[in-house]
């Protein structure tokens, strides 16, 4: 698939390290799908779609730093959307978002709310100023917050907000892999879906850079059921940019 030229129409600073880039092109994704964003002359990287026409990006490396230098009127190449999305089921759902993991979950919350589902979100971040899309989740349902430094919500991790008794039909989670592994260990795997972020090169299942025990995150995912991940290398090993298997 050739990239389309996507012109930036607006940039919103969500937090000091996270920005949302809106484009003149709508990609019509299912919540949970991703695109490959090509920053010309730098790199192509996978990005979750946070709106039909936007990606939400955390500044963490060379490519994202280059993207942060762009503004309205600049353009990048976009391929996709790729992968599968979340499978929305039940009447009452629980969303668990850590950091920029809120990006793919926010459109899911809005879709679920529009279809009449009861939505509860557990939202976590390092600090109050690093919370992403809190207002969007609040508009879709009830929200509980945890921050590492205690500046908003409870003082602790988002996993501490998970109730002992699961009164939810389905659970959807996205965030740092170590956090998601802790969620997987606390909930009923068959009721939960997780959106994985791995090093992706091709985006179409050929190169194998994003594999988790033979499953291709870009093609078979990025959303996986907890029952698939429960006894896998998820939360233990990943592959780096050279394809080497390293500990998470």
PDB file of C-alpha atoms in Angstrom:
ATOM      1  CA  UNK A   1       0.000   0.000   0.000  1.00  0.00           C
ATOM      2  CA  UNK A   2       1.360   3.381  -1.002  1.00  0.00           C
ATOM      3  CA  UNK A   3       1.182   6.175   1.583  1.00  0.00           C
ATOM      4  CA  UNK A   4      -1.268   9.002   1.016  1.00  0.00           C
ATOM      5  CA  UNK A   5      -0.101  12.563   1.498  1.00  0.00           C
ATOM      6  CA  UNK A   6      -1.804  13.767   4.685  1.00  0.00           C
ATOM      7  CA  UNK A   7      -1.710  17.503   5.337  1.00  0.00           C
ATOM      8  CA  UNK A   8      -1.726  18.591   8.966  1.00  0.00           C
ATOM      9  CA  UNK A   9      -4.721  20.866   9.622  1.00  0.00           C
ATOM     10  CA  UNK A  10      -4.375  21.250  13.395  1.00  0.00           C
ATOM     11  CA  UNK A  11      -2.048  20.280  16.231  1.00  0.00           C
ATOM     12  CA  UNK A  12      -3.377  19.983  19.788  1.00  0.00           C
ATOM     13  CA  UNK A  13      -1.028  19.746  22.769  1.00  0.00           C
ATOM     14  CA  UNK A  14      -2.654  17.171  25.029  1.00  0.00           C
ATOM     15  CA  UNK A  15       0.191  17.092  27.573  1.00  0.00           C
ATOM     16  CA  UNK A  16       3.772  18.410  27.647  1.00  0.00           C
ATOM     17  CA  UNK A  17       4.896  15.250  25.808  1.00  0.00           C
ATOM     18  CA  UNK A  18       1.775  14.246  23.837  1.00  0.00           C
ATOM     19  CA  UNK A  19       0.228  15.937  20.807  1.00  0.00           C
ATOM     20  CA  UNK A  20      -2.675  15.109  18.505  1.00  0.00           C
ATOM     21  CA  UNK A  21      -2.168  15.744  14.795  1.00  0.00           C
ATOM     22  CA  UNK A  22      -5.312  16.253  12.704  1.00  0.00           C
ATOM     23  CA  UNK A  23      -5.194  15.723   8.935  1.00  0.00           C
ATOM     24  CA  UNK A  24      -7.187  16.697   5.880  1.00  0.00           C
ATOM     25  CA  UNK A  25      -7.891  13.004   5.247  1.00  0.00           C
ATOM     26  CA  UNK A  26     -10.285  10.737   7.159  1.00  0.00           C
ATOM     27  CA  UNK A  27      -9.166   7.127   7.551  1.00  0.00           C
ATOM     28  CA  UNK A  28     -12.473   5.688   8.891  1.00  0.00           C
ATOM     29  CA  UNK A  29     -10.835   3.174  11.241  1.00  0.00           C
ATOM     30  CA  UNK A  30     -12.381   0.754  13.670  1.00  0.00           C
ATOM     31  CA  UNK A  31     -11.338   1.683  17.233  1.00  0.00           C
ATOM     32  CA  UNK A  32      -8.013  -0.031  17.866  1.00  0.00           C
ATOM     33  CA  UNK A  33      -6.655  -0.001  14.316  1.00  0.00           C
ATOM     34  CA  UNK A  34      -3.397   1.784  13.497  1.00  0.00           C
ATOM     35  CA  UNK A  35      -1.631   3.522  10.621  1.00  0.00           C
ATOM     36  CA  UNK A  36       1.992   3.715   9.519  1.00  0.00           C
ATOM     37  CA  UNK A  37       3.105   7.352   9.690  1.00  0.00           C
ATOM     38  CA  UNK A  38       5.968   8.250   7.368  1.00  0.00           C
ATOM     39  CA  UNK A  39       7.983  11.284   8.447  1.00  0.00           C
ATOM     40  CA  UNK A  40       9.869  11.943   5.238  1.00  0.00           C
ATOM     41  CA  UNK A  41      13.612  11.582   5.463  1.00  0.00           C
ATOM     42  CA  UNK A  42      13.406  10.207   9.000  1.00  0.00           C
ATOM     43  CA  UNK A  43      11.397   7.005   9.541  1.00  0.00           C
ATOM     44  CA  UNK A  44       8.017   5.285   9.307  1.00  0.00           C
ATOM     45  CA  UNK A  45       6.370   4.381  12.610  1.00  0.00           C
ATOM     46  CA  UNK A  46       3.072   2.797  13.754  1.00  0.00           C
ATOM     47  CA  UNK A  47       0.545   5.162  15.319  1.00  0.00           C
ATOM     48  CA  UNK A  48      -2.862   4.551  16.875  1.00  0.00           C
ATOM     49  CA  UNK A  49      -5.772   6.541  15.488  1.00  0.00           C
ATOM     50  CA  UNK A  50      -7.433   8.605  18.203  1.00  0.00           C
ATOM     51  CA  UNK A  51     -10.024  10.148  15.846  1.00  0.00           C
ATOM     52  CA  UNK A  52     -11.127   9.313  12.294  1.00  0.00           C
ATOM     53  CA  UNK A  53      -8.608  11.847  11.009  1.00  0.00           C
ATOM     54  CA  UNK A  54      -5.991  12.108  13.743  1.00  0.00           C
ATOM     55  CA  UNK A  55      -3.129  10.361  15.507  1.00  0.00           C
ATOM     56  CA  UNK A  56      -2.013  11.024  19.065  1.00  0.00           C
ATOM     57  CA  UNK A  57       1.745  10.916  19.498  1.00  0.00           C
ATOM     58  CA  UNK A  58       4.088  10.782  22.477  1.00  0.00           C
ATOM     59  CA  UNK A  59       7.530  12.303  21.940  1.00  0.00           C
ATOM     60  CA  UNK A  60       9.899   9.439  22.686  1.00  0.00           C
ATOM     61  CA  UNK A  61      12.439   9.078  19.859  1.00  0.00           C
ATOM     62  CA  UNK A  62      13.890  10.402  16.610  1.00  0.00           C
ATOM     63  CA  UNK A  63      10.777  10.004  14.465  1.00  0.00           C
ATOM     64  CA  UNK A  64       8.332  11.430  16.987  1.00  0.00           C
ATOM     65  CA  UNK A  65      10.710  14.304  17.742  1.00  0.00           C
ATOM     66  CA  UNK A  66      10.791  15.105  14.008  1.00  0.00           C
ATOM     67  CA  UNK A  67       6.997  14.943  13.869  1.00  0.00           C
ATOM     68  CA  UNK A  68       6.768  17.387  16.785  1.00  0.00           C
ATOM     69  CA  UNK A  69       8.630  19.935  14.652  1.00  0.00           C
ATOM     70  CA  UNK A  70       5.819  19.903  12.073  1.00  0.00           C
ATOM     71  CA  UNK A  71       2.747  22.101  12.179  1.00  0.00           C
ATOM     72  CA  UNK A  72      -0.322  23.216  10.258  1.00  0.00           C
ATOM     73  CA  UNK A  73       0.253  23.020   6.514  1.00  0.00           C
ATOM     74  CA  UNK A  74       3.061  20.463   6.739  1.00  0.00           C
ATOM     75  CA  UNK A  75       2.433  16.911   5.583  1.00  0.00           C
ATOM     76  CA  UNK A  76       3.452  13.315   6.237  1.00  0.00           C
ATOM     77  CA  UNK A  77       2.722  10.034   4.486  1.00  0.00           C
ATOM     78  CA  UNK A  78       0.084   7.716   5.938  1.00  0.00           C
ATOM     79  CA  UNK A  79      -0.509   4.018   5.146  1.00  0.00           C
ATOM     80  CA  UNK A  80      -3.475   2.177   6.540  1.00  0.00           C
ATOM     81  CA  UNK A  81      -5.478   1.656   8.620  1.00  0.00           C
ATOM     82  CA  UNK A  82      -4.066  -1.757   9.434  1.00  0.00           C
ATOM     83  CA  UNK A  83      -4.809  -4.603  11.821  1.00  0.00           C
ATOM     84  CA  UNK A  84      -7.927  -5.527  13.713  1.00  0.00           C
ATOM     85  CA  UNK A  85      -9.931  -3.433  16.130  1.00  0.00           C
ATOM     86  CA  UNK A  86     -11.637  -3.993  19.456  1.00  0.00           C
ATOM     87  CA  UNK A  87     -14.684  -6.262  19.442  1.00  0.00           C
ATOM     88  CA  UNK A  88     -17.380  -4.354  21.283  1.00  0.00           C
ATOM     89  CA  UNK A  89     -19.672  -6.668  23.273  1.00  0.00           C
ATOM     90  CA  UNK A  90     -21.883  -6.618  26.351  1.00  0.00           C
ATOM     91  CA  UNK A  91     -23.832  -3.940  28.192  1.00  0.00           C
ATOM     92  CA  UNK A  92     -21.249  -2.683  30.706  1.00  0.00           C
ATOM     93  CA  UNK A  93     -17.594  -2.402  29.722  1.00  0.00           C
ATOM     94  CA  UNK A  94     -14.418  -1.457  31.558  1.00  0.00           C
ATOM     95  CA  UNK A  95     -11.615   0.439  29.834  1.00  0.00           C
ATOM     96  CA  UNK A  96      -8.128   0.524  31.380  1.00  0.00           C
ATOM     97  CA  UNK A  97      -5.794   3.125  29.888  1.00  0.00           C
ATOM     98  CA  UNK A  98      -2.223   3.922  30.844  1.00  0.00           C
ATOM     99  CA  UNK A  99      -0.561   7.067  29.493  1.00  0.00           C
ATOM    100  CA  UNK A 100      -0.870   7.492  25.735  1.00  0.00           C
ATOM    101  CA  UNK A 101      -2.669   4.126  25.687  1.00  0.00           C
ATOM    102  CA  UNK A 102      -5.753   6.308  26.071  1.00  0.00           C
ATOM    103  CA  UNK A 103      -5.487   7.146  22.348  1.00  0.00           C
ATOM    104  CA  UNK A 104      -7.076   3.995  20.846  1.00  0.00           C
ATOM    105  CA  UNK A 105      -9.452   3.553  23.792  1.00  0.00           C
ATOM    106  CA  UNK A 106     -11.052   7.021  23.589  1.00  0.00           C
ATOM    107  CA  UNK A 107     -12.862   6.384  20.271  1.00  0.00           C
ATOM    108  CA  UNK A 108     -13.939   2.996  21.640  1.00  0.00           C
ATOM    109  CA  UNK A 109     -15.464   4.733  24.677  1.00  0.00           C
ATOM    110  CA  UNK A 110     -17.336   7.160  22.426  1.00  0.00           C
ATOM    111  CA  UNK A 111     -18.595   4.392  20.145  1.00  0.00           C
ATOM    112  CA  UNK A 112     -19.762   2.288  23.095  1.00  0.00           C
ATOM    113  CA  UNK A 113     -21.543   5.263  24.676  1.00  0.00           C
ATOM    114  CA  UNK A 114     -23.276   6.137  21.399  1.00  0.00           C
ATOM    115  CA  UNK A 115     -24.568   2.558  21.204  1.00  0.00           C
ATOM    116  CA  UNK A 116     -26.037   2.750  24.700  1.00  0.00           C
ATOM    117  CA  UNK A 117     -23.423   0.752  26.607  1.00  0.00           C
ATOM    118  CA  UNK A 118     -22.422   1.688  30.145  1.00  0.00           C
ATOM    119  CA  UNK A 119     -18.758   2.694  30.123  1.00  0.00           C
ATOM    120  CA  UNK A 120     -16.345   2.817  33.060  1.00  0.00           C
ATOM    121  CA  UNK A 121     -12.777   3.978  32.491  1.00  0.00           C
ATOM    122  CA  UNK A 122      -9.728   3.551  34.705  1.00  0.00           C
ATOM    123  CA  UNK A 123      -7.205   6.164  33.602  1.00  0.00           C
ATOM    124  CA  UNK A 124      -3.588   6.289  34.703  1.00  0.00           C
ATOM    125  CA  UNK A 125      -0.575   8.546  34.142  1.00  0.00           C
ATOM    126  CA  UNK A 126       2.597   9.657  35.887  1.00  0.00           C
ATOM    127  CA  UNK A 127       1.169  13.089  36.800  1.00  0.00           C
ATOM    128  CA  UNK A 128      -2.031  15.110  36.435  1.00  0.00           C
ATOM    129  CA  UNK A 129      -0.599  17.046  33.484  1.00  0.00           C
ATOM    130  CA  UNK A 130       0.193  13.774  31.687  1.00  0.00           C
ATOM    131  CA  UNK A 131      -3.418  12.507  31.736  1.00  0.00           C
ATOM    132  CA  UNK A 132      -4.658  12.048  28.162  1.00  0.00           C
ATOM    133  CA  UNK A 133      -8.293  12.536  27.008  1.00  0.00           C
ATOM    134  CA  UNK A 134      -9.809  12.576  30.502  1.00  0.00           C
ATOM    135  CA  UNK A 135     -12.648  14.833  29.310  1.00  0.00           C
ATOM    136  CA  UNK A 136     -13.491  12.506  26.416  1.00  0.00           C
ATOM    137  CA  UNK A 137     -13.775   9.530  28.756  1.00  0.00           C
ATOM    138  CA  UNK A 138     -15.868  11.534  31.233  1.00  0.00           C
ATOM    139  CA  UNK A 139     -18.277  12.452  28.432  1.00  0.00           C
ATOM    140  CA  UNK A 140     -18.677   8.747  27.618  1.00  0.00           C
ATOM    141  CA  UNK A 141     -19.202   7.442  31.167  1.00  0.00           C
ATOM    142  CA  UNK A 142     -17.669   7.270  34.629  1.00  0.00           C
ATOM    143  CA  UNK A 143     -13.934   7.707  35.182  1.00  0.00           C
ATOM    144  CA  UNK A 144     -11.528   6.802  37.984  1.00  0.00           C
ATOM    145  CA  UNK A 145      -7.996   8.174  37.898  1.00  0.00           C
ATOM    146  CA  UNK A 146      -4.629   7.157  39.337  1.00  0.00           C
ATOM    147  CA  UNK A 147      -1.381   9.116  39.097  1.00  0.00           C
ATOM    148  CA  UNK A 148       2.063   7.902  40.093  1.00  0.00           C
ATOM    149  CA  UNK A 149       2.760  11.055  42.112  1.00  0.00           C
ATOM    150  CA  UNK A 150      -0.732  11.465  43.571  1.00  0.00           C
ATOM    151  CA  UNK A 151      -1.316  14.836  41.875  1.00  0.00           C
ATOM    152  CA  UNK A 152      -4.781  13.697  40.704  1.00  0.00           C
ATOM    153  CA  UNK A 153      -6.983  10.795  41.692  1.00  0.00           C
ATOM    154  CA  UNK A 154      -5.476   8.094  43.861  1.00  0.00           C
ATOM    155  CA  UNK A 155      -1.740   8.019  44.562  1.00  0.00           C
ATOM    156  CA  UNK A 156      -0.612   4.879  42.791  1.00  0.00           C
ATOM    157  CA  UNK A 157      -0.996   2.843  39.627  1.00  0.00           C
ATOM    158  CA  UNK A 158      -4.067   2.373  37.459  1.00  0.00           C
ATOM    159  CA  UNK A 159      -3.977  -1.379  38.155  1.00  0.00           C
ATOM    160  CA  UNK A 160      -4.829  -0.607  41.790  1.00  0.00           C
ATOM    161  CA  UNK A 161      -8.224   0.674  40.616  1.00  0.00           C
ATOM    162  CA  UNK A 162      -9.304  -2.701  39.220  1.00  0.00           C
ATOM    163  CA  UNK A 163     -12.151  -3.986  41.418  1.00  0.00           C
ATOM    164  CA  UNK A 164     -11.841  -7.335  43.132  1.00  0.00           C
ATOM    165  CA  UNK A 165     -15.217  -8.409  41.761  1.00  0.00           C
ATOM    166  CA  UNK A 166     -15.518  -8.034  37.986  1.00  0.00           C
ATOM    167  CA  UNK A 167     -18.988  -6.676  37.266  1.00  0.00           C
ATOM    168  CA  UNK A 168     -18.194  -5.995  33.636  1.00  0.00           C
ATOM    169  CA  UNK A 169     -19.090  -7.870  30.475  1.00  0.00           C
ATOM    170  CA  UNK A 170     -15.852  -6.986  28.691  1.00  0.00           C
ATOM    171  CA  UNK A 171     -12.533  -5.320  29.567  1.00  0.00           C
ATOM    172  CA  UNK A 172     -10.389  -3.344  27.111  1.00  0.00           C
ATOM    173  CA  UNK A 173      -6.836  -2.297  27.903  1.00  0.00           C
ATOM    174  CA  UNK A 174      -4.002  -0.307  26.351  1.00  0.00           C
ATOM    175  CA  UNK A 175      -0.834   1.144  27.857  1.00  0.00           C
ATOM    176  CA  UNK A 176       2.735   0.167  28.732  1.00  0.00           C
ATOM    177  CA  UNK A 177       3.207  -3.582  28.294  1.00  0.00           C
ATOM    178  CA  UNK A 178       4.269  -4.161  31.885  1.00  0.00           C
ATOM    179  CA  UNK A 179       1.060  -2.465  33.035  1.00  0.00           C
ATOM    180  CA  UNK A 180      -1.052  -4.552  30.670  1.00  0.00           C
ATOM    181  CA  UNK A 181       0.613  -7.742  31.896  1.00  0.00           C
ATOM    182  CA  UNK A 182      -0.416  -6.827  35.446  1.00  0.00           C
ATOM    183  CA  UNK A 183      -3.974  -6.256  34.219  1.00  0.00           C
ATOM    184  CA  UNK A 184      -3.965  -9.638  32.453  1.00  0.00           C
ATOM    185  CA  UNK A 185      -2.846 -11.329  35.675  1.00  0.00           C
ATOM    186  CA  UNK A 186      -5.725  -9.720  37.636  1.00  0.00           C
ATOM    187  CA  UNK A 187      -8.726 -10.212  35.312  1.00  0.00           C
ATOM    188  CA  UNK A 188     -10.486 -13.091  33.610  1.00  0.00           C
ATOM    189  CA  UNK A 189      -8.475 -13.485  30.370  1.00  0.00           C
ATOM    190  CA  UNK A 190     -11.439 -14.511  28.228  1.00  0.00           C
ATOM    191  CA  UNK A 191     -13.257 -11.258  28.987  1.00  0.00           C
ATOM    192  CA  UNK A 192     -10.353  -8.960  28.161  1.00  0.00           C
ATOM    193  CA  UNK A 193      -8.806  -7.515  25.012  1.00  0.00           C
ATOM    194  CA  UNK A 194      -5.417  -5.807  24.846  1.00  0.00           C
ATOM    195  CA  UNK A 195      -3.996  -3.433  22.248  1.00  0.00           C
ATOM    196  CA  UNK A 196      -0.272  -4.138  21.837  1.00  0.00           C
ATOM    197  CA  UNK A 197       2.436  -1.739  20.751  1.00  0.00           C
ATOM    198  CA  UNK A 198       5.494  -3.430  19.268  1.00  0.00           C
ATOM    199  CA  UNK A 199       8.272  -2.403  16.882  1.00  0.00           C
ATOM    200  CA  UNK A 200       6.563  -2.574  13.470  1.00  0.00           C
ATOM    201  CA  UNK A 201       8.403  -2.210  10.164  1.00  0.00           C
ATOM    202  CA  UNK A 202       6.207  -3.357   7.274  1.00  0.00           C
ATOM    203  CA  UNK A 203       2.712  -3.141   8.787  1.00  0.00           C
ATOM    204  CA  UNK A 204       1.431  -5.986   6.599  1.00  0.00           C
ATOM    205  CA  UNK A 205       2.733  -9.150   8.299  1.00  0.00           C
ATOM    206  CA  UNK A 206       5.782  -9.894   6.139  1.00  0.00           C
ATOM    207  CA  UNK A 207       8.897  -8.955   8.120  1.00  0.00           C
ATOM    208  CA  UNK A 208       8.086 -10.567  11.491  1.00  0.00           C
ATOM    209  CA  UNK A 209       9.601  -7.736  13.528  1.00  0.00           C
ATOM    210  CA  UNK A 210       6.489  -7.397  15.669  1.00  0.00           C
ATOM    211  CA  UNK A 211       5.886 -11.086  16.459  1.00  0.00           C
ATOM    212  CA  UNK A 212       4.676 -12.317  19.826  1.00  0.00           C
ATOM    213  CA  UNK A 213       5.159 -16.095  19.917  1.00  0.00           C
ATOM    214  CA  UNK A 214       4.574 -16.249  16.161  1.00  0.00           C
ATOM    215  CA  UNK A 215       1.571 -13.923  16.192  1.00  0.00           C
ATOM    216  CA  UNK A 216       2.092 -10.786  14.101  1.00  0.00           C
ATOM    217  CA  UNK A 217       0.965  -7.676  15.953  1.00  0.00           C
ATOM    218  CA  UNK A 218       0.480  -5.740  12.703  1.00  0.00           C
ATOM    219  CA  UNK A 219      -1.616  -8.431  10.994  1.00  0.00           C
ATOM    220  CA  UNK A 220      -3.102 -10.687  13.688  1.00  0.00           C
ATOM    221  CA  UNK A 221      -3.440  -7.733  16.082  1.00  0.00           C
ATOM    222  CA  UNK A 222      -2.785  -5.190  17.384  1.00  0.00           C
ATOM    223  CA  UNK A 223      -5.774  -6.237  19.527  1.00  0.00           C
ATOM    224  CA  UNK A 224      -5.543  -9.680  21.130  1.00  0.00           C
ATOM    225  CA  UNK A 225      -7.762 -11.564  23.527  1.00  0.00           C
ATOM    226  CA  UNK A 226      -6.385 -12.223  26.986  1.00  0.00           C
ATOM    227  CA  UNK A 227      -6.731 -15.964  26.482  1.00  0.00           C
ATOM    228  CA  UNK A 228      -4.255 -15.734  23.571  1.00  0.00           C
ATOM    229  CA  UNK A 229      -1.711 -13.724  25.562  1.00  0.00           C
ATOM    230  CA  UNK A 230      -2.024 -15.489  28.924  1.00  0.00           C
ATOM    231  CA  UNK A 231       0.719 -18.093  28.410  1.00  0.00           C
ATOM    232  CA  UNK A 232       2.761 -16.220  25.823  1.00  0.00           C
ATOM    233  CA  UNK A 233       5.925 -14.090  25.981  1.00  0.00           C
ATOM    234  CA  UNK A 234       3.684 -11.011  26.360  1.00  0.00           C
ATOM    235  CA  UNK A 235       4.990  -8.828  29.178  1.00  0.00           C
ATOM    236  CA  UNK A 236       8.241 -10.798  29.305  1.00  0.00           C
ATOM    237  CA  UNK A 237      10.003 -10.517  25.942  1.00  0.00           C
ATOM    238  CA  UNK A 238       9.827  -8.221  22.912  1.00  0.00           C
ATOM    239  CA  UNK A 239      11.899  -7.611  19.784  1.00  0.00           C
ATOM    240  CA  UNK A 240      14.028  -4.490  19.383  1.00  0.00           C
ATOM    241  CA  UNK A 241      14.642  -2.506  16.181  1.00  0.00           C
ATOM    242  CA  UNK A 242      17.229  -5.101  15.086  1.00  0.00           C
ATOM    243  CA  UNK A 243      14.802  -7.998  15.576  1.00  0.00           C
ATOM    244  CA  UNK A 244      16.670  -9.243  18.655  1.00  0.00           C
ATOM    245  CA  UNK A 245      14.526 -10.833  21.360  1.00  0.00           C
ATOM    246  CA  UNK A 246      15.013  -8.865  24.592  1.00  0.00           C
ATOM    247  CA  UNK A 247      13.267  -8.618  27.947  1.00  0.00           C
ATOM    248  CA  UNK A 248      10.451  -6.097  28.294  1.00  0.00           C
TER     249      UNK A 248
END
